[in-house]
């Protein structure tokens, strides 16, 4: 579903290249008024151009409280159109301070229906041993392995 690195990046407001923000105004969630922003992906960006995220931000701190998302990667669609896909939501529950940055400590994900979370948490993520470095990683970490192949588009 979500990789921890993606969730951490979303929580910190890190955006993917090719994405664009659209402010949606204020919304009530769990009794609190929050600012809402929708993140869409520009056409021609990777293989996830129909994905979207709607983030609810604490207006005082700009911290993400909730991320509603739809994953449209072909292999996960199972023949469904984008409108038929079930949105999910991540609720950032606890935060921790690491090197002066507030980052998630725990987050739960839920089914999202009728503009609210539905049912019990489908799962939880715990962010342990979070570290930041000012040193750039060695470029060899990003090199394509010699036996890698490019998968054909579905």
Short mmCIF file of C-alpha atoms in Angstrom, two decimals:
data_model
loop_
_atom_site.label_atom_id
_atom_site.label_comp_id
_atom_site.label_asym_id
_atom_site.label_seq_id
_atom_site.Cartn_x
_atom_site.Cartn_y
_atom_site.Cartn_z
CA UNK A 1 0.00 0.00 0.00
CA UNK A 2 2.33 2.80 1.22
CA UNK A 3 6.03 2.69 1.77
CA UNK A 4 7.19 4.41 4.94
CA UNK A 5 9.47 6.75 3.00
CA UNK A 6 6.54 8.02 0.93
CA UNK A 7 4.42 8.58 4.03
CA UNK A 8 7.25 10.38 5.80
CA UNK A 9 7.79 12.57 2.72
CA UNK A 10 4.07 13.40 2.52
CA UNK A 11 4.03 14.28 6.21
CA UNK A 12 6.96 16.65 5.74
CA UNK A 13 5.42 18.25 2.67
CA UNK A 14 7.95 16.86 0.22
CA UNK A 15 6.39 16.81 -3.20
CA UNK A 16 7.12 14.63 -6.18
CA UNK A 17 8.47 16.24 -9.36
CA UNK A 18 5.57 16.89 -11.72
CA UNK A 19 2.98 17.44 -8.99
CA UNK A 20 0.88 20.55 -8.49
CA UNK A 21 -1.02 21.84 -5.46
CA UNK A 22 -4.57 23.18 -5.43
CA UNK A 23 -5.88 24.88 -2.29
CA UNK A 24 -9.39 23.67 -1.43
CA UNK A 25 -10.16 25.92 1.55
CA UNK A 26 -11.11 24.85 5.07
CA UNK A 27 -12.69 21.59 6.18
CA UNK A 28 -13.79 20.07 9.48
CA UNK A 29 -12.16 16.77 10.38
CA UNK A 30 -12.70 15.10 13.75
CA UNK A 31 -14.05 18.34 15.19
CA UNK A 32 -11.18 20.57 14.07
CA UNK A 33 -11.01 23.06 11.22
CA UNK A 34 -8.13 22.33 8.86
CA UNK A 35 -6.78 23.69 5.59
CA UNK A 36 -7.16 21.32 2.67
CA UNK A 37 -4.81 20.98 -0.30
CA UNK A 38 -5.18 18.62 -3.26
CA UNK A 39 -2.04 17.38 -4.98
CA UNK A 40 -2.45 16.19 -8.57
CA UNK A 41 0.17 14.86 -10.91
CA UNK A 42 0.84 16.50 -14.27
CA UNK A 43 0.00 14.50 -17.40
CA UNK A 44 2.99 12.56 -18.68
CA UNK A 45 4.55 12.21 -15.23
CA UNK A 46 5.67 8.64 -14.68
CA UNK A 47 3.16 5.83 -14.46
CA UNK A 48 1.10 7.37 -11.66
CA UNK A 49 -0.42 10.37 -13.40
CA UNK A 50 -3.97 9.67 -12.14
CA UNK A 51 -2.92 9.47 -8.48
CA UNK A 52 -4.05 12.23 -6.19
CA UNK A 53 -3.68 13.16 -2.55
CA UNK A 54 -5.83 15.47 -0.45
CA UNK A 55 -3.97 16.68 2.61
CA UNK A 56 -5.56 18.28 5.65
CA UNK A 57 -3.16 20.66 7.37
CA UNK A 58 -3.25 22.10 10.85
CA UNK A 59 -3.71 25.82 10.03
CA UNK A 60 -1.60 26.92 13.02
CA UNK A 61 1.48 24.80 12.28
CA UNK A 62 0.98 23.66 8.65
CA UNK A 63 1.49 20.10 9.86
CA UNK A 64 -0.32 17.32 7.99
CA UNK A 65 -3.04 15.62 9.97
CA UNK A 66 -4.63 13.53 7.25
CA UNK A 67 -3.75 12.39 3.75
CA UNK A 68 -6.50 10.94 1.55
CA UNK A 69 -5.13 9.18 -1.51
CA UNK A 70 -5.87 6.96 -4.47
CA UNK A 71 -3.18 4.74 -5.96
CA UNK A 72 -3.74 4.20 -9.67
CA UNK A 73 -0.69 2.16 -10.63
CA UNK A 74 -1.89 -0.24 -13.34
CA UNK A 75 -1.09 -3.49 -11.57
CA UNK A 76 -3.07 -2.32 -8.51
CA UNK A 77 -6.17 -1.28 -10.49
CA UNK A 78 -7.27 -4.80 -11.35
CA UNK A 79 -9.12 -3.52 -14.43
CA UNK A 80 -10.98 -0.75 -12.58
CA UNK A 81 -11.25 2.85 -13.79
CA UNK A 82 -9.89 5.60 -11.55
CA UNK A 83 -13.42 6.53 -10.33
CA UNK A 84 -13.99 2.92 -9.21
CA UNK A 85 -10.90 2.81 -7.00
CA UNK A 86 -11.33 2.94 -3.23
CA UNK A 87 -9.66 5.96 -1.62
CA UNK A 88 -7.79 5.44 1.63
CA UNK A 89 -6.68 7.82 4.35
CA UNK A 90 -3.64 8.10 6.56
CA UNK A 91 -4.13 9.81 9.91
CA UNK A 92 -0.92 11.08 11.48
CA UNK A 93 -1.43 10.30 15.17
CA UNK A 94 1.80 11.00 17.02
CA UNK A 95 4.78 13.17 16.18
CA UNK A 96 8.40 13.21 17.32
CA UNK A 97 11.20 15.73 16.98
CA UNK A 98 14.33 14.59 15.14
CA UNK A 99 17.18 17.03 14.49
CA UNK A 100 14.81 19.96 14.98
CA UNK A 101 12.17 18.61 12.56
CA UNK A 102 8.75 17.32 13.60
CA UNK A 103 8.19 13.98 11.90
CA UNK A 104 5.52 11.31 12.32
CA UNK A 105 5.96 8.73 15.03
CA UNK A 106 2.79 6.76 14.28
CA UNK A 107 0.19 6.86 11.52
CA UNK A 108 -2.85 4.67 10.87
CA UNK A 109 -4.50 4.03 7.53
CA UNK A 110 -8.20 3.55 6.90
CA UNK A 111 -10.77 3.08 4.17
CA UNK A 112 -12.18 6.49 3.13
CA UNK A 113 -15.85 6.81 2.26
CA UNK A 114 -18.32 9.70 2.18
CA UNK A 115 -15.61 12.21 3.13
CA UNK A 116 -14.61 10.44 6.36
CA UNK A 117 -12.61 7.51 7.66
CA UNK A 118 -14.57 4.27 7.74
CA UNK A 119 -14.25 1.48 10.25
CA UNK A 120 -11.22 0.37 12.19
CA UNK A 121 -7.65 1.07 11.11
CA UNK A 122 -6.50 -1.25 8.32
CA UNK A 123 -2.97 -0.99 9.65
CA UNK A 124 -0.46 1.19 11.46
CA UNK A 125 2.98 2.51 10.64
CA UNK A 126 5.62 3.24 13.24
CA UNK A 127 8.54 5.48 12.35
CA UNK A 128 11.49 4.34 14.43
CA UNK A 129 15.17 5.18 14.12
CA UNK A 130 14.47 8.17 11.85
CA UNK A 131 17.71 9.91 10.90
CA UNK A 132 18.61 12.81 8.64
CA UNK A 133 21.96 13.54 7.08
CA UNK A 134 23.38 16.60 5.39
CA UNK A 135 25.82 14.43 3.46
CA UNK A 136 24.66 13.36 0.02
CA UNK A 137 24.46 9.59 -0.44
CA UNK A 138 27.05 7.93 -2.62
CA UNK A 139 25.90 8.05 -6.27
CA UNK A 140 26.48 4.30 -6.60
CA UNK A 141 23.32 3.76 -4.53
CA UNK A 142 21.29 5.07 -7.48
CA UNK A 143 23.00 3.13 -10.25
CA UNK A 144 20.98 0.58 -12.18
CA UNK A 145 22.11 -2.97 -11.31
CA UNK A 146 23.84 -4.70 -14.22
CA UNK A 147 21.13 -7.38 -14.42
CA UNK A 148 18.17 -4.94 -14.23
CA UNK A 149 15.64 -4.85 -17.06
CA UNK A 150 13.06 -2.23 -17.98
CA UNK A 151 9.57 -3.60 -17.49
CA UNK A 152 7.18 -2.97 -20.37
CA UNK A 153 4.31 -0.56 -19.75
CA UNK A 154 1.04 -2.36 -19.02
#
